[in-house]
PDB file of N, CA and C in Angstrom:
ATOM      1  N   MET A   1      24.887   0.113  18.474  1.00 78.00           N
ATOM      2  CA  MET A   1      24.333  -1.100  19.016  1.00 78.00           C
ATOM      3  C   MET A   1      23.243  -1.606  18.069  1.00 78.00           C
ATOM      4  N   ARG A   2      23.310  -2.862  17.706  1.00 83.00           N
ATOM      5  CA  ARG A   2      22.353  -3.445  16.777  1.00 83.00           C
ATOM      6  C   ARG A   2      21.240  -4.161  17.528  1.00 83.00           C
ATOM      7  N   THR A   3      20.066  -4.151  16.892  1.00 91.00           N
ATOM      8  CA  THR A   3      18.933  -4.867  17.469  1.00 91.00           C
ATOM      9  C   THR A   3      19.028  -6.345  17.076  1.00 91.00           C
ATOM     10  N   ALA A   4      18.235  -7.156  17.708  1.00 91.00           N
ATOM     11  CA  ALA A   4      18.212  -8.581  17.391  1.00 91.00           C
ATOM     12  C   ALA A   4      17.763  -8.793  15.946  1.00 91.00           C
ATOM     13  N   GLU A   5      16.839  -7.955  15.479  1.00 92.00           N
ATOM     14  CA  GLU A   5      16.369  -8.069  14.100  1.00 92.00           C
ATOM     15  C   GLU A   5      17.493  -7.756  13.115  1.00 92.00           C
ATOM     16  N   GLN A   6      18.274  -6.710  13.408  1.00 93.00           N
ATOM     17  CA  GLN A   6      19.394  -6.359  12.539  1.00 93.00           C
ATOM     18  C   GLN A   6      20.428  -7.473  12.507  1.00 93.00           C
ATOM     19  N   GLU A   7      20.715  -8.083  13.656  1.00 93.00           N
ATOM     20  CA  GLU A   7      21.670  -9.191  13.718  1.00 93.00           C
ATOM     21  C   GLU A   7      21.175 -10.370  12.878  1.00 93.00           C
ATOM     22  N   ALA A   8      19.876 -10.658  12.950  1.00 93.00           N
ATOM     23  CA  ALA A   8      19.307 -11.754  12.172  1.00 93.00           C
ATOM     24  C   ALA A   8      19.432 -11.485  10.675  1.00 93.00           C
ATOM     25  N   VAL A   9      19.200 -10.235  10.278  1.00 93.00           N
ATOM     26  CA  VAL A   9      19.318  -9.868   8.862  1.00 93.00           C
ATOM     27  C   VAL A   9      20.766 -10.004   8.405  1.00 93.00           C
ATOM     28  N   LEU A  10      21.700  -9.546   9.220  1.00 93.00           N
ATOM     29  CA  LEU A  10      23.123  -9.669   8.863  1.00 93.00           C
ATOM     30  C   LEU A  10      23.528 -11.132   8.702  1.00 93.00           C
ATOM     31  N   ARG A  11      23.051 -12.010   9.576  1.00 94.00           N
ATOM     32  CA  ARG A  11      23.356 -13.438   9.446  1.00 94.00           C
ATOM     33  C   ARG A  11      22.809 -13.976   8.132  1.00 94.00           C
ATOM     34  N   SER A  12      21.593 -13.562   7.786  1.00 93.00           N
ATOM     35  CA  SER A  12      20.993 -14.009   6.522  1.00 93.00           C
ATOM     36  C   SER A  12      21.796 -13.519   5.321  1.00 93.00           C
ATOM     37  N   VAL A  13      22.215 -12.270   5.370  1.00 93.00           N
ATOM     38  CA  VAL A  13      22.993 -11.701   4.264  1.00 93.00           C
ATOM     39  C   VAL A  13      24.326 -12.430   4.139  1.00 93.00           C
ATOM     40  N   ARG A  14      24.971 -12.666   5.256  1.00 93.00           N
ATOM     41  CA  ARG A  14      26.263 -13.376   5.221  1.00 93.00           C
ATOM     42  C   ARG A  14      26.104 -14.774   4.628  1.00 93.00           C
ATOM     43  N   LYS A  15      25.021 -15.467   4.991  1.00 93.00           N
ATOM     44  CA  LYS A  15      24.777 -16.803   4.445  1.00 93.00           C
ATOM     45  C   LYS A  15      24.570 -16.736   2.937  1.00 93.00           C
ATOM     46  N   LEU A  16      23.808 -15.722   2.478  1.00 93.00           N
ATOM     47  CA  LEU A  16      23.567 -15.576   1.042  1.00 93.00           C
ATOM     48  C   LEU A  16      24.851 -15.239   0.291  1.00 93.00           C
ATOM     49  N   VAL A  17      25.686 -14.374   0.871  1.00 92.00           N
ATOM     50  CA  VAL A  17      26.957 -14.012   0.241  1.00 92.00           C
ATOM     51  C   VAL A  17      27.835 -15.247   0.122  1.00 92.00           C
ATOM     52  N   ASP A  18      27.883 -16.052   1.181  1.00 92.00           N
ATOM     53  CA  ASP A  18      28.682 -17.281   1.132  1.00 92.00           C
ATOM     54  C   ASP A  18      28.111 -18.263   0.107  1.00 92.00           C
ATOM     55  N   PHE A  19      26.805 -18.444   0.123  1.00 92.00           N
ATOM     56  CA  PHE A  19      26.177 -19.393  -0.784  1.00 92.00           C
ATOM     57  C   PHE A  19      26.425 -19.027  -2.245  1.00 92.00           C
ATOM     58  N   TRP A  20      26.236 -17.775  -2.585  1.00 92.00           N
ATOM     59  CA  TRP A  20      26.379 -17.327  -3.965  1.00 92.00           C
ATOM     60  C   TRP A  20      27.808 -16.934  -4.317  1.00 92.00           C
ATOM     61  N   GLN A  21      28.723 -17.041  -3.373  1.00 92.00           N
ATOM     62  CA  GLN A  21      30.151 -16.724  -3.570  1.00 92.00           C
ATOM     63  C   GLN A  21      30.334 -15.316  -4.135  1.00 92.00           C
ATOM     64  N   ILE A  22      29.711 -14.381  -3.481  1.00 90.00           N
ATOM     65  CA  ILE A  22      29.798 -12.977  -3.885  1.00 90.00           C
ATOM     66  C   ILE A  22      31.048 -12.375  -3.251  1.00 90.00           C
ATOM     67  N   GLU A  23      31.834 -11.670  -4.048  1.00 90.00           N
ATOM     68  CA  GLU A  23      33.060 -11.024  -3.569  1.00 90.00           C
ATOM     69  C   GLU A  23      32.732  -9.615  -3.070  1.00 90.00           C
ATOM     70  N   ALA A  24      33.548  -9.098  -2.175  1.00 85.00           N
ATOM     71  CA  ALA A  24      33.325  -7.782  -1.576  1.00 85.00           C
ATOM     72  C   ALA A  24      33.284  -6.671  -2.633  1.00 85.00           C
ATOM     73  N   ASP A  25      34.163  -6.766  -3.654  1.00 84.00           N
ATOM     74  CA  ASP A  25      34.182  -5.709  -4.668  1.00 84.00           C
ATOM     75  C   ASP A  25      32.899  -5.689  -5.511  1.00 84.00           C
ATOM     76  N   GLU A  26      32.150  -6.793  -5.517  1.00 84.00           N
ATOM     77  CA  GLU A  26      30.883  -6.826  -6.242  1.00 84.00           C
ATOM     78  C   GLU A  26      29.787  -6.068  -5.509  1.00 84.00           C
ATOM     79  N   LEU A  27      29.998  -5.808  -4.232  1.00 81.00           N
ATOM     80  CA  LEU A  27      29.004  -5.115  -3.429  1.00 81.00           C
ATOM     81  C   LEU A  27      29.145  -3.604  -3.467  1.00 81.00           C
ATOM     82  N   VAL A  28      30.229  -3.112  -4.039  1.00 79.00           N
ATOM     83  CA  VAL A  28      30.462  -1.670  -4.111  1.00 79.00           C
ATOM     84  C   VAL A  28      29.616  -1.088  -5.236  1.00 79.00           C
ATOM     85  N   LEU A  29      28.933   0.006  -4.925  1.00 71.00           N
ATOM     86  CA  LEU A  29      28.116   0.674  -5.932  1.00 71.00           C
ATOM     87  C   LEU A  29      28.993   1.434  -6.909  1.00 71.00           C
ATOM     88  N   ASP A  30      28.642   1.370  -8.179  1.00 69.00           N
ATOM     89  CA  ASP A  30      29.309   2.200  -9.173  1.00 69.00           C
ATOM     90  C   ASP A  30      28.813   3.624  -9.010  1.00 69.00           C
ATOM     91  N   GLN A  31      29.569   4.573  -9.508  1.00 65.00           N
ATOM     92  CA  GLN A  31      29.159   5.973  -9.452  1.00 65.00           C
ATOM     93  C   GLN A  31      27.799   6.149 -10.118  1.00 65.00           C
ATOM     94  N   ALA A  32      27.557   5.458 -11.220  1.00 63.00           N
ATOM     95  CA  ALA A  32      26.285   5.582 -11.946  1.00 63.00           C
ATOM     96  C   ALA A  32      25.124   5.047 -11.105  1.00 63.00           C
ATOM     97  N   ASP A  33      25.387   4.007 -10.297  1.00 62.00           N
ATOM     98  CA  ASP A  33      24.323   3.446  -9.470  1.00 62.00           C
ATOM     99  C   ASP A  33      23.908   4.392  -8.357  1.00 62.00           C
ATOM    100  N   ARG A  34      24.837   5.163  -7.853  1.00 65.00           N
ATOM    101  CA  ARG A  34      24.540   6.056  -6.731  1.00 65.00           C
ATOM    102  C   ARG A  34      23.691   7.247  -7.129  1.00 65.00           C
ATOM    103  N   PHE A  35      23.888   7.741  -8.337  1.00 67.00           N
ATOM    104  CA  PHE A  35      23.235   8.985  -8.730  1.00 67.00           C
ATOM    105  C   PHE A  35      22.323   8.799  -9.935  1.00 67.00           C
ATOM    106  N   CYS A  36      21.670   7.686 -10.023  1.00 68.00           N
ATOM    107  CA  CYS A  36      20.772   7.483 -11.160  1.00 68.00           C
ATOM    108  C   CYS A  36      19.514   8.334 -10.970  1.00 68.00           C
ATOM    109  N   ALA A  37      18.984   8.766 -12.062  1.00 71.00           N
ATOM    110  CA  ALA A  37      17.794   9.622 -12.028  1.00 71.00           C
ATOM    111  C   ALA A  37      16.588   8.801 -11.587  1.00 71.00           C
ATOM    112  N   PRO A  38      15.700   9.397 -10.821  1.00 73.00           N
ATOM    113  CA  PRO A  38      14.485   8.663 -10.430  1.00 73.00           C
ATOM    114  C   PRO A  38      13.627   8.394 -11.658  1.00 73.00           C
ATOM    115  N   PRO A  39      12.842   7.337 -11.630  1.00 73.00           N
ATOM    116  CA  PRO A  39      12.003   7.053 -12.800  1.00 73.00           C
ATOM    117  C   PRO A  39      11.018   8.191 -13.054  1.00 73.00           C
ATOM    118  N   ALA A  40      10.749   8.414 -14.314  1.00 77.00           N
ATOM    119  CA  ALA A  40       9.826   9.490 -14.695  1.00 77.00           C
ATOM    120  C   ALA A  40       8.427   9.169 -14.190  1.00 77.00           C
ATOM    121  N   ALA A  41       7.739  10.184 -13.740  1.00 78.00           N
ATOM    122  CA  ALA A  41       6.368  10.005 -13.254  1.00 78.00           C
ATOM    123  C   ALA A  41       5.461   9.661 -14.426  1.00 78.00           C
ATOM    124  N   VAL A  42       4.607   8.697 -14.213  1.00 78.00           N
ATOM    125  CA  VAL A  42       3.664   8.291 -15.247  1.00 78.00           C
ATOM    126  C   VAL A  42       2.386   9.096 -15.057  1.00 78.00           C
ATOM    127  N   GLU A  43       1.980   9.742 -16.133  1.00 81.00           N
ATOM    128  CA  GLU A  43       0.767  10.550 -16.064  1.00 81.00           C
ATOM    129  C   GLU A  43      -0.444   9.632 -15.983  1.00 81.00           C
ATOM    130  N   ALA A  44      -1.320   9.909 -15.042  1.00 81.00           N
ATOM    131  CA  ALA A  44      -2.509   9.087 -14.856  1.00 81.00           C
ATOM    132  C   ALA A  44      -3.457   9.274 -16.041  1.00 81.00           C
ATOM    133  N   VAL A  45      -3.883   8.186 -16.614  1.00 89.00           N
ATOM    134  CA  VAL A  45      -4.805   8.215 -17.742  1.00 89.00           C
ATOM    135  C   VAL A  45      -6.226   8.078 -17.193  1.00 89.00           C
ATOM    136  N   PRO A  46      -7.126   8.967 -17.556  1.00 90.00           N
ATOM    137  CA  PRO A  46      -8.491   8.870 -17.040  1.00 90.00           C
ATOM    138  C   PRO A  46      -9.171   7.585 -17.489  1.00 90.00           C
ATOM    139  N   LYS A  47      -9.812   6.903 -16.541  1.00 92.00           N
ATOM    140  CA  LYS A  47     -10.565   5.695 -16.857  1.00 92.00           C
ATOM    141  C   LYS A  47     -12.053   5.997 -16.989  1.00 92.00           C
ATOM    142  N   TYR A  48     -12.482   7.073 -16.340  1.00 93.00           N
ATOM    143  CA  TYR A  48     -13.896   7.445 -16.367  1.00 93.00           C
ATOM    144  C   TYR A  48     -14.006   8.925 -16.712  1.00 93.00           C
ATOM    145  N   ARG A  49     -14.999   9.242 -17.551  1.00 93.00           N
ATOM    146  CA  ARG A  49     -15.211  10.630 -17.985  1.00 93.00           C
ATOM    147  C   ARG A  49     -16.707  10.895 -18.039  1.00 93.00           C
ATOM    148  N   HIS A  50     -17.111  12.038 -17.488  1.00 93.00           N
ATOM    149  CA  HIS A  50     -18.526  12.429 -17.558  1.00 93.00           C
ATOM    150  C   HIS A  50     -18.755  13.007 -18.942  1.00 93.00           C
ATOM    151  N   PRO A  51     -19.741  12.493 -19.683  1.00 91.00           N
ATOM    152  CA  PRO A  51     -19.944  12.937 -21.055  1.00 91.00           C
ATOM    153  C   PRO A  51     -20.316  14.401 -21.208  1.00 91.00           C
ATOM    154  N   ARG A  52     -20.997  14.975 -20.234  1.00 92.00           N
ATOM    155  CA  ARG A  52     -21.410  16.374 -20.364  1.00 92.00           C
ATOM    156  C   ARG A  52     -20.424  17.336 -19.725  1.00 92.00           C
ATOM    157  N   THR A  53     -19.967  17.037 -18.512  1.00 92.00           N
ATOM    158  CA  THR A  53     -19.122  17.994 -17.799  1.00 92.00           C
ATOM    159  C   THR A  53     -17.643  17.834 -18.121  1.00 92.00           C
ATOM    160  N   GLY A  54     -17.235  16.649 -18.590  1.00 91.00           N
ATOM    161  CA  GLY A  54     -15.833  16.412 -18.890  1.00 91.00           C
ATOM    162  C   GLY A  54     -15.006  16.035 -17.666  1.00 91.00           C
ATOM    163  N   ASP A  55     -15.634  15.918 -16.484  1.00 94.00           N
ATOM    164  CA  ASP A  55     -14.912  15.492 -15.291  1.00 94.00           C
ATOM    165  C   ASP A  55     -14.324  14.112 -15.525  1.00 94.00           C
ATOM    166  N   THR A  56     -13.117  13.874 -14.987  1.00 93.00           N
ATOM    167  CA  THR A  56     -12.464  12.583 -15.169  1.00 93.00           C
ATOM    168  C   THR A  56     -11.992  12.025 -13.836  1.00 93.00           C
ATOM    169  N   TRP A  57     -11.751  10.708 -13.843  1.00 92.00           N
ATOM    170  CA  TRP A  57     -11.192  10.010 -12.688  1.00 92.00           C
ATOM    171  C   TRP A  57     -10.327   8.879 -13.216  1.00 92.00           C
ATOM    172  N   ASP A  58      -9.128   8.740 -12.655  1.00 91.00           N
ATOM    173  CA  ASP A  58      -8.197   7.712 -13.116  1.00 91.00           C
ATOM    174  C   ASP A  58      -8.391   6.366 -12.428  1.00 91.00           C
ATOM    175  N   GLY A  59      -9.350   6.255 -11.526  1.00 89.00           N
ATOM    176  CA  GLY A  59      -9.616   4.991 -10.856  1.00 89.00           C
ATOM    177  C   GLY A  59      -8.813   4.803  -9.588  1.00 89.00           C
ATOM    178  N   GLU A  60      -7.930   5.731  -9.260  1.00 89.00           N
ATOM    179  CA  GLU A  60      -7.114   5.655  -8.055  1.00 89.00           C
ATOM    180  C   GLU A  60      -7.752   6.494  -6.960  1.00 89.00           C
ATOM    181  N   GLY A  61      -7.644   6.013  -5.734  1.00 89.00           N
ATOM    182  CA  GLY A  61      -8.186   6.763  -4.608  1.00 89.00           C
ATOM    183  C   GLY A  61      -9.688   6.572  -4.491  1.00 89.00           C
ATOM    184  N   SER A  62     -10.297   7.389  -3.670  1.00 92.00           N
ATOM    185  CA  SER A  62     -11.737   7.244  -3.451  1.00 92.00           C
ATOM    186  C   SER A  62     -12.523   7.770  -4.652  1.00 92.00           C
ATOM    187  N   GLN A  63     -13.694   7.203  -4.833  1.00 92.00           N
ATOM    188  CA  GLN A  63     -14.553   7.568  -5.957  1.00 92.00           C
ATOM    189  C   GLN A  63     -15.016   9.015  -5.800  1.00 92.00           C
ATOM    190  N   PRO A  64     -14.845   9.837  -6.833  1.00 94.00           N
ATOM    191  CA  PRO A  64     -15.248  11.241  -6.713  1.00 94.00           C
ATOM    192  C   PRO A  64     -16.765  11.408  -6.663  1.00 94.00           C
ATOM    193  N   GLN A  65     -17.164  12.520  -6.101  1.00 95.00           N
ATOM    194  CA  GLN A  65     -18.589  12.824  -5.934  1.00 95.00           C
ATOM    195  C   GLN A  65     -19.313  12.880  -7.283  1.00 95.00           C
ATOM    196  N   TRP A  66     -18.673  13.465  -8.306  1.00 94.00           N
ATOM    197  CA  TRP A  66     -19.348  13.586  -9.596  1.00 94.00           C
ATOM    198  C   TRP A  66     -19.691  12.207 -10.162  1.00 94.00           C
ATOM    199  N   LEU A  67     -18.828  11.216  -9.942  1.00 93.00           N
ATOM    200  CA  LEU A  67     -19.074   9.877 -10.457  1.00 93.00           C
ATOM    201  C   LEU A  67     -20.222   9.207  -9.706  1.00 93.00           C
ATOM    202  N   ARG A  68     -20.211   9.345  -8.379  1.00 93.00           N
ATOM    203  CA  ARG A  68     -21.309   8.800  -7.585  1.00 93.00           C
ATOM    204  C   ARG A  68     -22.644   9.408  -8.006  1.00 93.00           C
ATOM    205  N   HIS A  69     -22.651  10.721  -8.207  1.00 94.00           N
ATOM    206  CA  HIS A  69     -23.870  11.425  -8.599  1.00 94.00           C
ATOM    207  C   HIS A  69     -24.339  10.967  -9.989  1.00 94.00           C
ATOM    208  N   ALA A  70     -23.391  10.822 -10.916  1.00 93.00           N
ATOM    209  CA  ALA A  70     -23.747  10.390 -12.268  1.00 93.00           C
ATOM    210  C   ALA A  70     -24.342   8.984 -12.263  1.00 93.00           C
ATOM    211  N   LEU A  71     -23.832   8.118 -11.405  1.00 92.00           N
ATOM    212  CA  LEU A  71     -24.327   6.743 -11.349  1.00 92.00           C
ATOM    213  C   LEU A  71     -25.661   6.633 -10.617  1.00 92.00           C
ATOM    214  N   THR A  72     -25.815   7.375  -9.530  1.00 92.00           N
ATOM    215  CA  THR A  72     -27.011   7.207  -8.702  1.00 92.00           C
ATOM    216  C   THR A  72     -28.144   8.161  -9.052  1.00 92.00           C
ATOM    217  N   LYS A  73     -27.821   9.375  -9.440  1.00 93.00           N
ATOM    218  CA  LYS A  73     -28.867  10.387  -9.672  1.00 93.00           C
ATOM    219  C   LYS A  73     -29.129  10.676 -11.150  1.00 93.00           C
ATOM    220  N   GLU A  74     -28.082  10.598 -11.972  1.00 93.00           N
ATOM    221  CA  GLU A  74     -28.240  10.963 -13.378  1.00 93.00           C
ATOM    222  C   GLU A  74     -28.577   9.768 -14.263  1.00 93.00           C
ATOM    223  N   GLY A  75     -28.459   8.562 -13.743  1.00 92.00           N
ATOM    224  CA  GLY A  75     -28.860   7.385 -14.500  1.00 92.00           C
ATOM    225  C   GLY A  75     -27.832   6.810 -15.445  1.00 92.00           C
ATOM    226  N   TYR A  76     -26.586   7.254 -15.381  1.00 93.00           N
ATOM    227  CA  TYR A  76     -25.546   6.690 -16.233  1.00 93.00           C
ATOM    228  C   TYR A  76     -25.141   5.322 -15.714  1.00 93.00           C
ATOM    229  N   THR A  77     -24.645   4.467 -16.613  1.00 92.00           N
ATOM    230  CA  THR A  77     -24.075   3.187 -16.210  1.00 92.00           C
ATOM    231  C   THR A  77     -22.557   3.345 -16.183  1.00 92.00           C
ATOM    232  N   VAL A  78     -21.893   2.404 -15.532  1.00 91.00           N
ATOM    233  CA  VAL A  78     -20.433   2.443 -15.474  1.00 91.00           C
ATOM    234  C   VAL A  78     -19.861   2.394 -16.887  1.00 91.00           C
ATOM    235  N   GLU A  79     -20.440   1.570 -17.729  1.00 91.00           N
ATOM    236  CA  GLU A  79     -19.945   1.435 -19.098  1.00 91.00           C
ATOM    237  C   GLU A  79     -20.053   2.759 -19.864  1.00 91.00           C
ATOM    238  N   GLU A  80     -21.115   3.497 -19.641  1.00 92.00           N
ATOM    239  CA  GLU A  80     -21.287   4.785 -20.322  1.00 92.00           C
ATOM    240  C   GLU A  80     -20.265   5.812 -19.862  1.00 92.00           C
ATOM    241  N   LEU A  81     -19.764   5.660 -18.640  1.00 92.00           N
ATOM    242  CA  LEU A  81     -18.810   6.630 -18.091  1.00 92.00           C
ATOM    243  C   LEU A  81     -17.356   6.237 -18.321  1.00 92.00           C
ATOM    244  N   ARG A  82     -17.114   5.055 -18.857  1.00 90.00           N
ATOM    245  CA  ARG A  82     -15.732   4.671 -19.148  1.00 90.00           C
ATOM    246  C   ARG A  82     -15.166   5.652 -20.166  1.00 90.00           C
ATOM    247  N   ALA A  83     -13.913   6.034 -19.973  1.00 84.00           N
ATOM    248  CA  ALA A  83     -13.305   7.071 -20.815  1.00 84.00           C
ATOM    249  C   ALA A  83     -13.283   6.681 -22.286  1.00 84.00           C
ATOM    250  N   GLY A  84     -13.169   5.418 -22.611  1.00 76.00           N
ATOM    251  CA  GLY A  84     -13.109   4.992 -24.000  1.00 76.00           C
ATOM    252  C   GLY A  84     -14.465   4.779 -24.631  1.00 76.00           C
ATOM    253  N   ALA A  85     -15.544   5.018 -23.894  1.00 62.00           N
ATOM    254  CA  ALA A  85     -16.881   4.753 -24.411  1.00 62.00           C
ATOM    255  C   ALA A  85     -17.267   5.706 -25.533  1.00 62.00           C
ATOM    256  N   MET A  86     -16.737   6.928 -25.492  1.00 52.00           N
ATOM    257  CA  MET A  86     -17.051   7.912 -26.530  1.00 52.00           C
ATOM    258  C   MET A  86     -15.782   8.234 -27.300  1.00 52.00           C
ATOM    259  N   ALA A  87     -15.937   8.686 -28.495  1.00 43.00           N
ATOM    260  CA  ALA A  87     -14.793   9.131 -29.277  1.00 43.00           C
ATOM    261  C   ALA A  87     -14.190  10.352 -28.600  1.00 43.00           C
ATOM    262  N   PRO A  88     -12.858  10.498 -28.620  1.00 45.00           N
ATOM    263  CA  PRO A  88     -12.242  11.659 -27.987  1.00 45.00           C
ATOM    264  C   PRO A  88     -12.771  12.953 -28.576  1.00 45.00           C
ATOM    265  N   GLY A  89     -13.100  13.879 -27.703  1.00 47.00           N
ATOM    266  CA  GLY A  89     -13.588  15.174 -28.137  1.00 47.00           C
ATOM    267  C   GLY A  89     -15.088  15.224 -28.364  1.00 47.00           C
ATOM    268  N   ALA A  90     -15.735  14.048 -28.429  1.00 47.00           N
ATOM    269  CA  ALA A  90     -17.190  14.037 -28.634  1.00 47.00           C
ATOM    270  C   ALA A  90     -17.878  14.349 -27.322  1.00 47.00           C
ATOM    271  N   GLN A  91     -18.977  15.067 -27.409  1.00 49.00           N
ATOM    272  CA  GLN A  91     -19.742  15.385 -26.205  1.00 49.00           C
ATOM    273  C   GLN A  91     -21.172  14.945 -26.390  1.00 49.00           C
ATOM    274  N   GLN A  92     -21.693  14.313 -25.345  1.00 47.00           N
ATOM    275  CA  GLN A  92     -23.094  13.921 -25.355  1.00 47.00           C
ATOM    276  C   GLN A  92     -23.871  15.045 -24.696  1.00 47.00           C
ATOM    277  N   LEU A  93     -24.781  15.628 -25.418  1.00 45.00           N
ATOM    278  CA  LEU A  93     -25.487  16.773 -24.889  1.00 45.00           C
ATOM    279  C   LEU A  93     -26.785  16.390 -24.200  1.00 45.00           C
ATOM    280  N   ALA A  94     -27.423  15.330 -24.606  1.00 46.00           N
ATOM    281  CA  ALA A  94     -28.681  14.926 -23.988  1.00 46.00           C
ATOM    282  C   ALA A  94     -28.397  14.126 -22.730  1.00 46.00           C
ATOM    283  N   SER A  95     -29.309  14.176 -21.782  1.00 46.00           N
ATOM    284  CA  SER A  95     -29.153  13.386 -20.568  1.00 46.00           C
ATOM    285  C   SER A  95     -29.473  11.942 -20.892  1.00 46.00           C
ATOM    286  N   PRO A  96     -29.009  10.973 -20.077  1.00 49.00           N
ATOM    287  CA  PRO A  96     -29.263   9.572 -20.378  1.00 49.00           C
ATOM    288  C   PRO A  96     -30.735   9.207 -20.311  1.00 49.00           C
ATOM    289  N   THR A  97     -31.524   9.966 -19.588  1.00 50.00           N
ATOM    290  CA  THR A  97     -32.960   9.672 -19.483  1.00 50.00           C
ATOM    291  C   THR A  97     -33.742  10.293 -20.620  1.00 50.00           C
ATOM    292  N   GLY A  98     -33.108  11.206 -21.352  1.00 50.00           N
ATOM    293  CA  GLY A  98     -33.778  11.898 -22.451  1.00 50.00           C
ATOM    294  C   GLY A  98     -34.634  13.071 -21.977  1.00 50.00           C
ATOM    295  N   ILE A  99     -34.628  13.343 -20.680  1.00 49.00           N
ATOM    296  CA  ILE A  99     -35.426  14.443 -20.118  1.00 49.00           C
ATOM    297  C   ILE A  99     -34.467  15.530 -19.658  1.00 49.00           C
ATOM    298  N   GLU A 100     -34.595  16.677 -20.237  1.00 50.00           N
ATOM    299  CA  GLU A 100     -33.747  17.804 -19.848  1.00 50.00           C
ATOM    300  C   GLU A 100     -34.482  18.663 -18.828  1.00 50.00           C
ATOM    301  N   PRO A 101     -33.773  19.208 -17.849  1.00 50.00           N
ATOM    302  CA  PRO A 101     -34.426  20.115 -16.906  1.00 50.00           C
ATOM    303  C   PRO A 101     -34.916  21.368 -17.626  1.00 50.00           C
ATOM    304  N   VAL A 102     -36.044  21.851 -17.212  1.00 50.00           N
ATOM    305  CA  VAL A 102     -36.633  23.042 -17.825  1.00 50.00           C
ATOM    306  C   VAL A 102     -36.386  24.214 -16.890  1.00 50.00           C
ATOM    307  N   SER A 103     -35.828  25.283 -17.467  1.00 49.00           N
ATOM    308  CA  SER A 103     -35.589  26.478 -16.656  1.00 49.00           C
ATOM    309  C   SER A 103     -36.798  27.399 -16.728  1.00 49.00           C
ATOM    310  N   ALA A 104     -37.015  28.100 -15.647  1.00 52.00           N
ATOM    311  CA  ALA A 104     -38.161  29.029 -15.602  1.00 52.00           C
ATOM    312  C   ALA A 104     -37.890  30.216 -16.513  1.00 52.00           C
ATOM    313  N   PRO A 105     -38.922  30.724 -17.202  1.00 51.00           N
ATOM    314  CA  PRO A 105     -38.729  31.869 -18.119  1.00 51.00           C
ATOM    315  C   PRO A 105     -38.405  33.148 -17.391  1.00 51.00           C
TER     316      PRO A 105
END
């Protein structure tokens, strides 16, 4: 039993088939169409990288805690955290404020 929505879709499809003069044999899937491989997964490229810790974020999903902390507490700007801001493999050792925490002896 078809729903009213399904009947409406079938009417639309029939109208399109008539309009474009599509033949029934054109609607049959080829063997290659049925079993085509799914598209390869695209590896997410990091858009943001912490210069000292190396943490990365691709910009998808919610903003990670390390990024929020770097922006609000460590004094980095968004531009400084962009992955392309530094040469690959380069590490910034000094903090953005120029003040390093001092450990007790």
